[in-house]
Coordinates of C-alpha atoms in Angstrom, one line a residue:
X167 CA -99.5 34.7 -13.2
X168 CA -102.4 33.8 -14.9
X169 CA -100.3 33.0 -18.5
X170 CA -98.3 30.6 -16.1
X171 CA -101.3 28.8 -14.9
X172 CA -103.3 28.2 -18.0
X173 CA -100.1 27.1 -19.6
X174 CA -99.7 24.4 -16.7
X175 CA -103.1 23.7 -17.3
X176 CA -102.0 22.8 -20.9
X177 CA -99.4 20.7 -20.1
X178 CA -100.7 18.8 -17.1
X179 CA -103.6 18.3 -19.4
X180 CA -101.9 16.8 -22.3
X181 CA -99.7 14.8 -20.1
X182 CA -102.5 13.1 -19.0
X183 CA -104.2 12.1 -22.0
X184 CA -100.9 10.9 -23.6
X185 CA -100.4 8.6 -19.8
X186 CA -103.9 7.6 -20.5
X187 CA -103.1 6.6 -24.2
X188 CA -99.8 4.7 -23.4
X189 CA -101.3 1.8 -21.9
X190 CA -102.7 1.2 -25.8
X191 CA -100.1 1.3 -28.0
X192 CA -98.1 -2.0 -27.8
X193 CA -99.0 -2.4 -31.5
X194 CA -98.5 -0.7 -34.6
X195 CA -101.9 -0.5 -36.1
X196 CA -102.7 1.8 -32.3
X197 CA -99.4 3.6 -32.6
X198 CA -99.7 4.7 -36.2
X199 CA -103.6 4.8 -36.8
X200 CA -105.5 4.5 -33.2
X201 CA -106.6 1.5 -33.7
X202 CA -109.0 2.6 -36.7
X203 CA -111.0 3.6 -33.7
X204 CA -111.8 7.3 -34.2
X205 CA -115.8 8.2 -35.7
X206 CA -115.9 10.8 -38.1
X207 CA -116.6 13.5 -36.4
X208 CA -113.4 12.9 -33.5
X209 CA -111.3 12.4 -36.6
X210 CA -113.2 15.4 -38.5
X211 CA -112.0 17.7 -35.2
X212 CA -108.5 16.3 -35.0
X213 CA -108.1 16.8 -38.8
X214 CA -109.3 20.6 -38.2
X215 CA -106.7 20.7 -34.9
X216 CA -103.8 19.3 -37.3
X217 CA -104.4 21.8 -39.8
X218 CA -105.5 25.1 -37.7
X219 CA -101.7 26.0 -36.8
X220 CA -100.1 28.8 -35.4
X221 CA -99.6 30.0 -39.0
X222 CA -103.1 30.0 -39.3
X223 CA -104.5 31.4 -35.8
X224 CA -101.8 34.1 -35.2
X225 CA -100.6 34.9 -39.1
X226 CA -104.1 35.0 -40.8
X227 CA -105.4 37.3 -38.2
X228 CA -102.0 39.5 -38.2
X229 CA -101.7 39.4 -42.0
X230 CA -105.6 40.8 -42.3
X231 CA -105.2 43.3 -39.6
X232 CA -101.8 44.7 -41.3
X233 CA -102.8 44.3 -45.4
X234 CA -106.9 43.7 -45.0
X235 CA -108.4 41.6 -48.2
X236 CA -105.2 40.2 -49.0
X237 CA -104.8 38.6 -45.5
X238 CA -108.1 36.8 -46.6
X239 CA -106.6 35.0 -49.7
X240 CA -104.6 33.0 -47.3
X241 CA -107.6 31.3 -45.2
X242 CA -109.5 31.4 -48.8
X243 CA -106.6 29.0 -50.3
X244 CA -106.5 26.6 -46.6
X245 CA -110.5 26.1 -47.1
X246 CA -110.3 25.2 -50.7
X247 CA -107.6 22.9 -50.6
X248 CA -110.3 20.6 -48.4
X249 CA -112.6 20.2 -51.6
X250 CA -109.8 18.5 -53.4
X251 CA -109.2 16.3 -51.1
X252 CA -112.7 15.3 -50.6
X253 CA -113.1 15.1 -53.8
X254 CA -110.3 12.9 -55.2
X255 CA -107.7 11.7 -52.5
X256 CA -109.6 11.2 -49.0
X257 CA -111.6 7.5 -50.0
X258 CA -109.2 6.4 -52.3
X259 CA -106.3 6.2 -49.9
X260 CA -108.1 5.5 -46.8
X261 CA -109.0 2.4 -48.8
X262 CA -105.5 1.4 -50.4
X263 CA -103.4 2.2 -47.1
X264 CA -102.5 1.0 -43.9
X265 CA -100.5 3.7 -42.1
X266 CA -98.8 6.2 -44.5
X267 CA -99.1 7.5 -48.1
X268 CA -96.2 5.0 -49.4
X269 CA -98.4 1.9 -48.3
X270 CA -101.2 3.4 -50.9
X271 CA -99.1 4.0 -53.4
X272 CA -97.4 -0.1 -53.0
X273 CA -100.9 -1.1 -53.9
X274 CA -100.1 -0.5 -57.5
X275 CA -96.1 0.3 -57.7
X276 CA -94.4 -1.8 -55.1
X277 CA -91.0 0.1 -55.9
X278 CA -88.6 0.1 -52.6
X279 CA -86.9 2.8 -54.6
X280 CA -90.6 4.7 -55.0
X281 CA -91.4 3.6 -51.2
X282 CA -87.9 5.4 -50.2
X283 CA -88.7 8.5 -52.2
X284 CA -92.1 9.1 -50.8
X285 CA -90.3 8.2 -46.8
X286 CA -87.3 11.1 -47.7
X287 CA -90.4 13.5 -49.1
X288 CA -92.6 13.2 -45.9
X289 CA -89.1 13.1 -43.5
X290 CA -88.3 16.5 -45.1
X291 CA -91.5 18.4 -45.1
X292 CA -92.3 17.5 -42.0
X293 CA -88.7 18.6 -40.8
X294 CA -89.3 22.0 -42.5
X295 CA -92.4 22.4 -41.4
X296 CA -91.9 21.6 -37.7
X297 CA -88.7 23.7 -38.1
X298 CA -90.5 26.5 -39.1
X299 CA -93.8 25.8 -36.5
X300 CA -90.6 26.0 -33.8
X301 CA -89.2 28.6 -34.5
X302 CA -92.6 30.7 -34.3
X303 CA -92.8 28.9 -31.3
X304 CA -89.7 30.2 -29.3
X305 CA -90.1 33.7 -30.5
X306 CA -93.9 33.6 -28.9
X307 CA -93.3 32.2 -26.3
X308 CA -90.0 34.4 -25.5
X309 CA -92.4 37.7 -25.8
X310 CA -95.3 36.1 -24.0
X311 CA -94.1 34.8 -21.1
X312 CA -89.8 36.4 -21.4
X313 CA -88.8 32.4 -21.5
X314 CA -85.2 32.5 -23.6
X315 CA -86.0 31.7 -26.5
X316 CA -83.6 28.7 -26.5
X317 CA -85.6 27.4 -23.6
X318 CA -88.8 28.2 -25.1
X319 CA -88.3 25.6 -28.2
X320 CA -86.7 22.7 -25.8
X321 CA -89.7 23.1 -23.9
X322 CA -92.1 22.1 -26.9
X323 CA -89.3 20.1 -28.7
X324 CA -89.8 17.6 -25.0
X325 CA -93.5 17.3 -24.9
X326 CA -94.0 17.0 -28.5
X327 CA -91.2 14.0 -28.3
X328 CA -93.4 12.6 -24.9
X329 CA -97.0 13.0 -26.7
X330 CA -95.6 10.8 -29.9
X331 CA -92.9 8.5 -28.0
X332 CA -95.4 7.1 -25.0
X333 CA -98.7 8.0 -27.2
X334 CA -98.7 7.5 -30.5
X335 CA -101.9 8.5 -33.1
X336 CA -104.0 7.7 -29.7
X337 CA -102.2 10.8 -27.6
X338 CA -101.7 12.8 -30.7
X339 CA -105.4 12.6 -32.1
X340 CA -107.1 14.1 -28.4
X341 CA -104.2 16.5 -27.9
X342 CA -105.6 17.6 -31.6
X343 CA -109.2 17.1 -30.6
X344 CA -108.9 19.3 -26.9
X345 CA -106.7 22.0 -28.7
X346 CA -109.4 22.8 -31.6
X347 CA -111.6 23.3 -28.8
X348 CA -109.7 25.7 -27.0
X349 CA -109.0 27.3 -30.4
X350 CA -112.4 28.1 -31.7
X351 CA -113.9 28.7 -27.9
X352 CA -111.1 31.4 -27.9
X353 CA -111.5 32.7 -31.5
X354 CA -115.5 33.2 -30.8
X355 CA -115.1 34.8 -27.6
X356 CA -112.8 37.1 -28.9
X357 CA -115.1 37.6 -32.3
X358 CA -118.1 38.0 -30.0
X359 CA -116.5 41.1 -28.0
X360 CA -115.2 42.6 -31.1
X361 CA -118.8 42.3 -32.8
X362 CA -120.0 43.8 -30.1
X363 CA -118.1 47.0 -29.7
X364 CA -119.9 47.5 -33.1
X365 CA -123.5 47.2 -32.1
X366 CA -123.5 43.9 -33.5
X367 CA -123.7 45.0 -37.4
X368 CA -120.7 43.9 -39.7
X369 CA -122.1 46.7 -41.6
X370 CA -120.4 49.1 -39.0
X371 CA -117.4 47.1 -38.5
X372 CA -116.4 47.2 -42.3
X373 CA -117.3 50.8 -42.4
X374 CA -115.2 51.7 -39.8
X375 CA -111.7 50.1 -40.6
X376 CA -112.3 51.4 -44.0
X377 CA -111.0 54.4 -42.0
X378 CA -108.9 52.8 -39.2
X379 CA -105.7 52.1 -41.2
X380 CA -103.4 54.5 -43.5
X381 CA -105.1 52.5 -46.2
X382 CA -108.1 53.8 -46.1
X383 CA -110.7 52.4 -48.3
X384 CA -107.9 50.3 -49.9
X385 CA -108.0 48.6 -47.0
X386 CA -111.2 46.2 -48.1
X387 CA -109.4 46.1 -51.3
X388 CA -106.8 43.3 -53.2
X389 CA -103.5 44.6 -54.1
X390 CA -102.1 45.6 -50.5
X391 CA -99.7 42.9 -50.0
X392 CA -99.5 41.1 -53.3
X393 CA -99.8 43.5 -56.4
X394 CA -98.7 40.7 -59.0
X395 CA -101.5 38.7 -60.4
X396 CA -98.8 35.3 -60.6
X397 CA -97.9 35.8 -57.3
X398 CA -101.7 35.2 -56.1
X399 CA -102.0 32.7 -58.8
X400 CA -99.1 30.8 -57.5
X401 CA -99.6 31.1 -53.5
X402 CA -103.2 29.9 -53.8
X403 CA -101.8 26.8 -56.4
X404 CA -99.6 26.0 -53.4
X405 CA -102.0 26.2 -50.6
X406 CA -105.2 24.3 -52.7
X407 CA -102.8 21.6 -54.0
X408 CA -99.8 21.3 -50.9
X409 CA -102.7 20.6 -48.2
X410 CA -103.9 17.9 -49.4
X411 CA -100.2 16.1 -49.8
X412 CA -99.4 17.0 -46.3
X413 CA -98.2 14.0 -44.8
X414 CA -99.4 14.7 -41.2
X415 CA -102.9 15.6 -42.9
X416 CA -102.9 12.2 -45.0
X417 CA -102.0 10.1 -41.9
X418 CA -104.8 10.9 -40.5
X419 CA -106.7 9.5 -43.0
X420 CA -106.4 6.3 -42.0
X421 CA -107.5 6.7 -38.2
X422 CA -111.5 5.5 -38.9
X423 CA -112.9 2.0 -39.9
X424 CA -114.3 2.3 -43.6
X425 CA -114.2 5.5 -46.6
X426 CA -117.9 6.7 -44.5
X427 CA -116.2 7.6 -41.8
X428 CA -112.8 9.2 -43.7
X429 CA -115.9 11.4 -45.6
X430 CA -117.8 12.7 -42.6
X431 CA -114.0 13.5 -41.4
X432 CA -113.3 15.7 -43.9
X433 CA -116.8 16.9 -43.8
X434 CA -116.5 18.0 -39.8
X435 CA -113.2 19.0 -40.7
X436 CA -113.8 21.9 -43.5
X437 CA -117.1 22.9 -41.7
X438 CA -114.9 23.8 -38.5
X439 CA -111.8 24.9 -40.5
X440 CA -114.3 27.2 -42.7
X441 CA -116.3 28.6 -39.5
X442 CA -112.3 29.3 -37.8
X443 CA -110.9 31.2 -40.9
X444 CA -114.6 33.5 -41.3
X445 CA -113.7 34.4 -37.5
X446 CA -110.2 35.6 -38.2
X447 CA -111.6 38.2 -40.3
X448 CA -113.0 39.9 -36.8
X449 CA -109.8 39.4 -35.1
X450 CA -108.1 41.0 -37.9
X451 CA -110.6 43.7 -38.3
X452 CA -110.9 44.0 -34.6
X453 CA -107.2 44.4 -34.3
X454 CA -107.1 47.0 -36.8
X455 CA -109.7 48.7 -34.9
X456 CA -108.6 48.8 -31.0
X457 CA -104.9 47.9 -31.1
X458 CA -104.1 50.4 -33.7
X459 CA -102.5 49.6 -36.9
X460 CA -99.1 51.3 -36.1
X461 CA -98.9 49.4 -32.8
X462 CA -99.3 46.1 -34.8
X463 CA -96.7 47.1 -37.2
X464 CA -94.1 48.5 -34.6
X465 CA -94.6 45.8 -31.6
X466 CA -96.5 42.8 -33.5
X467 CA -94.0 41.2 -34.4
X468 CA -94.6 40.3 -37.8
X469 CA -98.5 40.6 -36.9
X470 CA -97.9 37.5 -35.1
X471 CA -98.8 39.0 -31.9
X472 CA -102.0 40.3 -33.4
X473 CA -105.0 38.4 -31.2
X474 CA -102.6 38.2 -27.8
X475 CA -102.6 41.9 -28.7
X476 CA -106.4 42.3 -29.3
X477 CA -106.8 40.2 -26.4
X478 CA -105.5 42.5 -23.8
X479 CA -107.3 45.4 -25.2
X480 CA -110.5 43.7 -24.8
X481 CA -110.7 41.5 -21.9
X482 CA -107.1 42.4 -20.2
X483 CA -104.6 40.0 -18.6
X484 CA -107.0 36.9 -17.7
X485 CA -108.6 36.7 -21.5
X486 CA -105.0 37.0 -22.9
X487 CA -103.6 34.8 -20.8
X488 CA -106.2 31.9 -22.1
X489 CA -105.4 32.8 -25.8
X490 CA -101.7 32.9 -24.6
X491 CA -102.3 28.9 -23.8
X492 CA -104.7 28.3 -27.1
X493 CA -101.6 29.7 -28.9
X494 CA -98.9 27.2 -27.1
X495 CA -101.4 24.4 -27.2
X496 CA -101.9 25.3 -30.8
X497 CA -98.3 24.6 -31.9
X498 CA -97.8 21.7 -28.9
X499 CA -100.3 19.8 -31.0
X500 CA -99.0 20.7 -34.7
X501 CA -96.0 19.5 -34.2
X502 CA -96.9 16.7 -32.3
X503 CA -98.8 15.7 -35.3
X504 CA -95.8 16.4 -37.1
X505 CA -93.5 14.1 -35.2
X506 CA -95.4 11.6 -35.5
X507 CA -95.7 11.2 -39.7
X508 CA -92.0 11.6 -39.4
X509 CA -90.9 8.7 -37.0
X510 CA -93.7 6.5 -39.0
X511 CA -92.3 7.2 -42.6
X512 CA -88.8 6.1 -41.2
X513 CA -90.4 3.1 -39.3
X514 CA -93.1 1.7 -41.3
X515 CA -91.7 2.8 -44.4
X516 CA -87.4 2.5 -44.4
X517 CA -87.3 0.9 -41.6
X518 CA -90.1 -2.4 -41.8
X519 CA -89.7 -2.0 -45.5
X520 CA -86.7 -1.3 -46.6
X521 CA -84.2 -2.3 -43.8
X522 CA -85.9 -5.3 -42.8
X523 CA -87.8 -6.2 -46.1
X524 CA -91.0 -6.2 -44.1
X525 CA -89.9 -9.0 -41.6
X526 CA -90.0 -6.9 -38.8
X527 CA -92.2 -7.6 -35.6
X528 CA -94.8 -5.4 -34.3
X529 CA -92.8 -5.0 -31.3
X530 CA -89.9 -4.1 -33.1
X531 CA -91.6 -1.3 -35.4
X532 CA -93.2 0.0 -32.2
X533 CA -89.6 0.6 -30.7
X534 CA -88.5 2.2 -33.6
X535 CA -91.1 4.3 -34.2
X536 CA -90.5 5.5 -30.7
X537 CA -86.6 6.2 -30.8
X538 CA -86.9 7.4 -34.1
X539 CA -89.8 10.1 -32.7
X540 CA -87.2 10.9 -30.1
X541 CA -84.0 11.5 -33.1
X542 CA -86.8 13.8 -35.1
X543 CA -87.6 15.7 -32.0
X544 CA -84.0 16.3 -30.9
X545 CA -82.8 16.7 -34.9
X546 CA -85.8 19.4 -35.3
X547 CA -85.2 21.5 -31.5
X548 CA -81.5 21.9 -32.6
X549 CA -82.4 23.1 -35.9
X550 CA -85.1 25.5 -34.7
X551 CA -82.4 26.9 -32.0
X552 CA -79.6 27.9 -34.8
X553 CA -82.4 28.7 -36.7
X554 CA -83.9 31.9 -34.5
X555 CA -83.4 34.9 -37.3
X556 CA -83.8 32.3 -39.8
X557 CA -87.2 33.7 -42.1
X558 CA -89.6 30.6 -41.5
X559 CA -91.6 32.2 -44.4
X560 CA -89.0 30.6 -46.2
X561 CA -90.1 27.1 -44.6
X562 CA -93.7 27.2 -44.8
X563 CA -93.4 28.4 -48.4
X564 CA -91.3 25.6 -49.8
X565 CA -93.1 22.7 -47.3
X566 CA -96.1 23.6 -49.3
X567 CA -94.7 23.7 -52.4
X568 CA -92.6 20.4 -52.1
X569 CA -96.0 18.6 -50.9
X570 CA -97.9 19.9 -53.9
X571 CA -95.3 19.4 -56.6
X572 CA -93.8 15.9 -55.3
X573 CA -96.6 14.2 -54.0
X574 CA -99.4 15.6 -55.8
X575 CA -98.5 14.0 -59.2
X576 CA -98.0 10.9 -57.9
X577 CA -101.3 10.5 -56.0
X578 CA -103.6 11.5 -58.8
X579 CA -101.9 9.6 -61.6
X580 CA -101.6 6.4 -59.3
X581 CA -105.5 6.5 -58.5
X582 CA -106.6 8.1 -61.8
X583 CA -104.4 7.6 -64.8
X584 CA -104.3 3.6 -66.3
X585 CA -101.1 4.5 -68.6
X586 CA -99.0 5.6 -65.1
X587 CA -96.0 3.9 -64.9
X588 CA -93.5 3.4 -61.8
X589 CA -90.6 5.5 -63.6
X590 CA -93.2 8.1 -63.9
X591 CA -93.6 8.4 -60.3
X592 CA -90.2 8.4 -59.8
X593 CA -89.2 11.0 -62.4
X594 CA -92.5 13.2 -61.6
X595 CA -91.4 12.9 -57.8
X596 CA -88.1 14.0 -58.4
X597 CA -88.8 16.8 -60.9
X598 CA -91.1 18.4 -58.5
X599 CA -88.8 18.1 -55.7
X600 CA -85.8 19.7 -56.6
X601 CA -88.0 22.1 -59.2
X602 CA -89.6 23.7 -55.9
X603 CA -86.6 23.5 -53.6
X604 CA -84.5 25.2 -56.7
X605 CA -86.7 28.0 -57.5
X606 CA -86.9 29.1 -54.1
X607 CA -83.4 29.6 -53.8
X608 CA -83.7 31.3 -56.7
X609 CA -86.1 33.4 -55.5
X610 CA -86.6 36.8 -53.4
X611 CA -87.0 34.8 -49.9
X612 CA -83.5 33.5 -50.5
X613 CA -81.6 35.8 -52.7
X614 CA -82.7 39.6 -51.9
X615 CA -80.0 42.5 -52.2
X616 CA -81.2 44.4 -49.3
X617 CA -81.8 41.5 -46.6
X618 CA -81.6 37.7 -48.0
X619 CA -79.8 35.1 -47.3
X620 CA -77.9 35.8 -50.4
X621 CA -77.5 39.9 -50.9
X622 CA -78.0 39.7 -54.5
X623 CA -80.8 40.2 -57.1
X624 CA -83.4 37.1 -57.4
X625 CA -83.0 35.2 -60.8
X626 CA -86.7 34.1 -60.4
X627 CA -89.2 36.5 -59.2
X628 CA -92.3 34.7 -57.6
X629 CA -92.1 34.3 -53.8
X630 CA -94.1 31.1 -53.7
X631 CA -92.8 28.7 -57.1
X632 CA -96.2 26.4 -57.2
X633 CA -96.9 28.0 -60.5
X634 CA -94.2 26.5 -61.9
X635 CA -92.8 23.9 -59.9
X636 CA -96.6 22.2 -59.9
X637 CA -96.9 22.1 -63.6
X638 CA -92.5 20.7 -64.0
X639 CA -94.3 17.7 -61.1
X640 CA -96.3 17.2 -63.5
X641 CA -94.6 17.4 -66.5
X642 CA -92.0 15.0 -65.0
X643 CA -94.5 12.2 -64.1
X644 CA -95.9 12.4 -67.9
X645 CA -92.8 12.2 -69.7
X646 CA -91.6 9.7 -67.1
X647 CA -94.3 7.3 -67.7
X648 CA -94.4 8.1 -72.0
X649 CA -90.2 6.9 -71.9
X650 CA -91.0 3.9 -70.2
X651 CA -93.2 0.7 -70.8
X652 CA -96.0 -0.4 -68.4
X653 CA -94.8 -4.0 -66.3
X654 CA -96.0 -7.0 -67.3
X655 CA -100.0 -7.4 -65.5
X656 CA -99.7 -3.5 -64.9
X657 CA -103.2 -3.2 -66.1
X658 CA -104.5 -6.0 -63.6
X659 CA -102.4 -3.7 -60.8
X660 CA -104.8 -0.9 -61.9
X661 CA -107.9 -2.9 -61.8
X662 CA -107.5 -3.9 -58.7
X663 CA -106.3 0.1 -57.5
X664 CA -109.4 1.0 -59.0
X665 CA -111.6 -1.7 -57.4
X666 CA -110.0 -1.0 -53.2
X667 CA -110.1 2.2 -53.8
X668 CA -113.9 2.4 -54.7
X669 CA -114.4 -0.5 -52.1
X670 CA -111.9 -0.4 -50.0
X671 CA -112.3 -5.0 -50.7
X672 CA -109.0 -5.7 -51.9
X673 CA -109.6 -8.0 -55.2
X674 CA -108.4 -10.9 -53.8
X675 CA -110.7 -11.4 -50.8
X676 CA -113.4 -10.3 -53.4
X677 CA -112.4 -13.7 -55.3
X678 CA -112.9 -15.5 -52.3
X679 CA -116.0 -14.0 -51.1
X680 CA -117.5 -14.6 -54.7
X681 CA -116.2 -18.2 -54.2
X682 CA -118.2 -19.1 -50.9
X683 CA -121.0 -17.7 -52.2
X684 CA -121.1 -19.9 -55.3

């Protein structure tokens, strides 16, 4: 009873806000960015909210409580990836775009061909990834509350549809804000009691599940998942470099006023995304610990049940019941984040851009970007039902090596490389594209003779290809842009990405500030 009222609580909640935020967003610049209203530190949360996902909640802590250090590498990879985008993308494209990663990238190549590219990129990672967010979803949600699991991912395909549809960035941005709230109130609770049982010394804790596990001392030690140096080498090239590219992460980029605000975002955002994944290290040890490590492995399914698990061993049906709703609001407001990237790459980008060669009213975008939230939701729920024994590992690994070896490329030689040309955007877009997609289903998720989708022998043995489809990304962008010749005034087109992306002035208004000065 208590699972069924918290989760009510989550909905009704949500429903709300996204009432709340409908009356604002008769206009694109509300529907895609806010309004550029968000401060840092709201934006800095909802980044955090966006990024925290089930994956990350229920599969960190599972994946530590199962395999120990190596569950680790996996929130060690999620926090690093935010120092490269601090670092080099987050400014720059707040200060070139508008909406979405395309309108950054027109600055200096206004290719429709390049525009269409980066639309079909974001359209299919976010696809994949809500696919795969989905299908964790109904399985959940099946086990937590015996839902059919059909009617499990209708339920969240509907409301993630309603939160974009009537909403937009506004609805979408404080369902992101209230659910990393729930998240790390949950998470701190639950690392409190677990610190607890141990007298309060971490010194106990790690000497006890040194011994709690079959493991043994192993257990604190690398090796116990992933044995293959290239295999670590490659997963955390994926997670550090994919982030970053992440559509629904880079939309949210452009949600605050100037690059101060965008900084103190990503700021707030690694500070709470750091503080989360240190606290999944006492849900995993605590799970270890009181749930048992052969209870995890027989009824966790997949250690994905780890912390509902730990939570009813520790504070019984009312404190699992809460987490039960932090875990459902957790993917209500990933994929809602998700949607939403989607419908505005089609709308703003194929759509305004390409359909209607950017004669399209404000009115008309917003409809589109509305129906075409409604077709993502309904294409994505139909997927994720056919798609129930379907191995999202498969998913999650590609989506983050399609973001890093597509998009990745392109942004840093766009902002950072003078020589750049358009065809090497194009060719380094491509090349990265199909290098991932191929090598995974080349690969031991795909082809595996005792349980793949294809019962044979993998041709190419990494689970995750970053390590080589990154490098082929690259590759393809330099060879691209070395076959080609720069377009006439290419270099001014670089002066003037350098000089918004530094400034966020675009050069012409410069000219005509320097003008009324004189």
């Amino acid at each position: 009873m208590s699972s069924v009222i918290f989760f009510l609580a989550v909905i009704i909640g949500t429903l709300a806000i996204t009432y709340s935020a409908a009356k604002r967003t008769g206009n694109t610049r509300e529907f895609y960015a806010a309004g550029n209203r968000l401060t840092g530190l709201q934006n800095g949360i909802a980044i955090a909210g966006d990024y925290m996902s089930a994956a990350s909640f229920l599969g960190i802590a599972g994946t530590i409580a199962i395999y120990g250090f190596d569950g680790f590498i996996y929130a060690i990879g999620f926090l690093v990836s935010y120092l490269i985008m601090l670092l080099l993308i987050a400014e720059p494209l707040h200060n070139l775009g508008r909406y979405t990663l395309a309108d950054a990238i027109a600055v200096r190549f206004d290719s429709k061909l390049l525009r269409g590219m980066i639309a079909c990129s974001t359209l299919m990672i976010c696809i994949m990834y809500m696919l795969a967010q989905l299908v964790g979803a109904g399985a959940l949600i099946h086990h937590l509350l015996h839902i059919e699991y059909e009617w499990a991912v209708m339920v969240v395909g509907v409301l993630m549809t309603i939160y974009v549809g009537f909403g937009g960035m506004v609805a979408t941005s404080w369902v992101q804000i209230i659910k990393a709230i729930m998240l790390l109130t949950g998470t701190f609770l639950l690392s409190l009691i677990v610190l607890s049982r141990f007298d309060w010394s971490l010194v106990t804790m790690f000497d006890y599940v040194k011994t709690a596990t079959p493991l043994q001392e192993k257990f604190l030690q690398p090796g116990n998942q992933m044995n293959d140096p290239k295999e670590v080498i490659s997963l955390h090239l994926a997670l550090i470099m994919g982030t970053s590219c992440l559509p629904h992460i880079v939309s949210r980029l452009f949600t605050v006023k100037d690059a101060i605000s965008t900084r103190h975002s990503i700021y707030t955002a690694t500070w709470i995304i750091g503080s989360f994944y240190l606290m999944t290290i006492f849900l995993g040890f605590g799970a270890s610990a009181f749930v048992g490590y052969e209870v995890l492995r027989d009824v966790g399914f997949g250690g994905n049940l780890t912390v509902t698990l730990l939570a009813d061993v520790l504070g019984g049906e009312f404190l699992t019941a809460y987490i039960s709703a932090v875990a459902f609001a957790t993917i209500l407001a990933v994929v809602t984040g998700l949607v939403l990237s989607a419908s505005s790459a089609f709308a703003h980008d194929v759509y305004s851009h390409l359909i209607r060669k950017g004669l399209a009213s404000e009115r008309e975008q917003v409809m589109v970007a509305k129906c075409s939230s409604v077709v993502v939701g309904l294409v994505s729920t139909t997927l994720a039902i056919g798609a129930e024994k379907m191995n999202v590992a498969i998913l999650v690994g590609l989506t983050f090596a399609v973001a890093a070896s597509a998009n990745l490329p392109m942004i840093l030689s766009t902002l950072y490389w003078r020589r750049f040309t358009v065809q090497g955007a194009i060719v380094g877009m491509a090349c990265g594209l199909l290098a991932s997609i191929a090598l995974v289903g080349l690969g031991p998720m795909v082809m595996n003779a005792e349980h793949g989708l294809i019962l044979r022998e993998p041709f190419f043995s990494l689970t995750n290809p970053g390590l080589f489809s990154i490098p082929l990304g690259f590759l393809g962008a330099i060879i691209g842009t070395y076959c080609s010749r720069p377009e006439p005034g290419a270099d001014a087109r670089y002066d003037q990405v350098l000089f918004q992306a530094h400034t966020g002035i675009r050069m012409a208004k410069a000219r005509e500030q320097r003008k009324k000065g004189a």
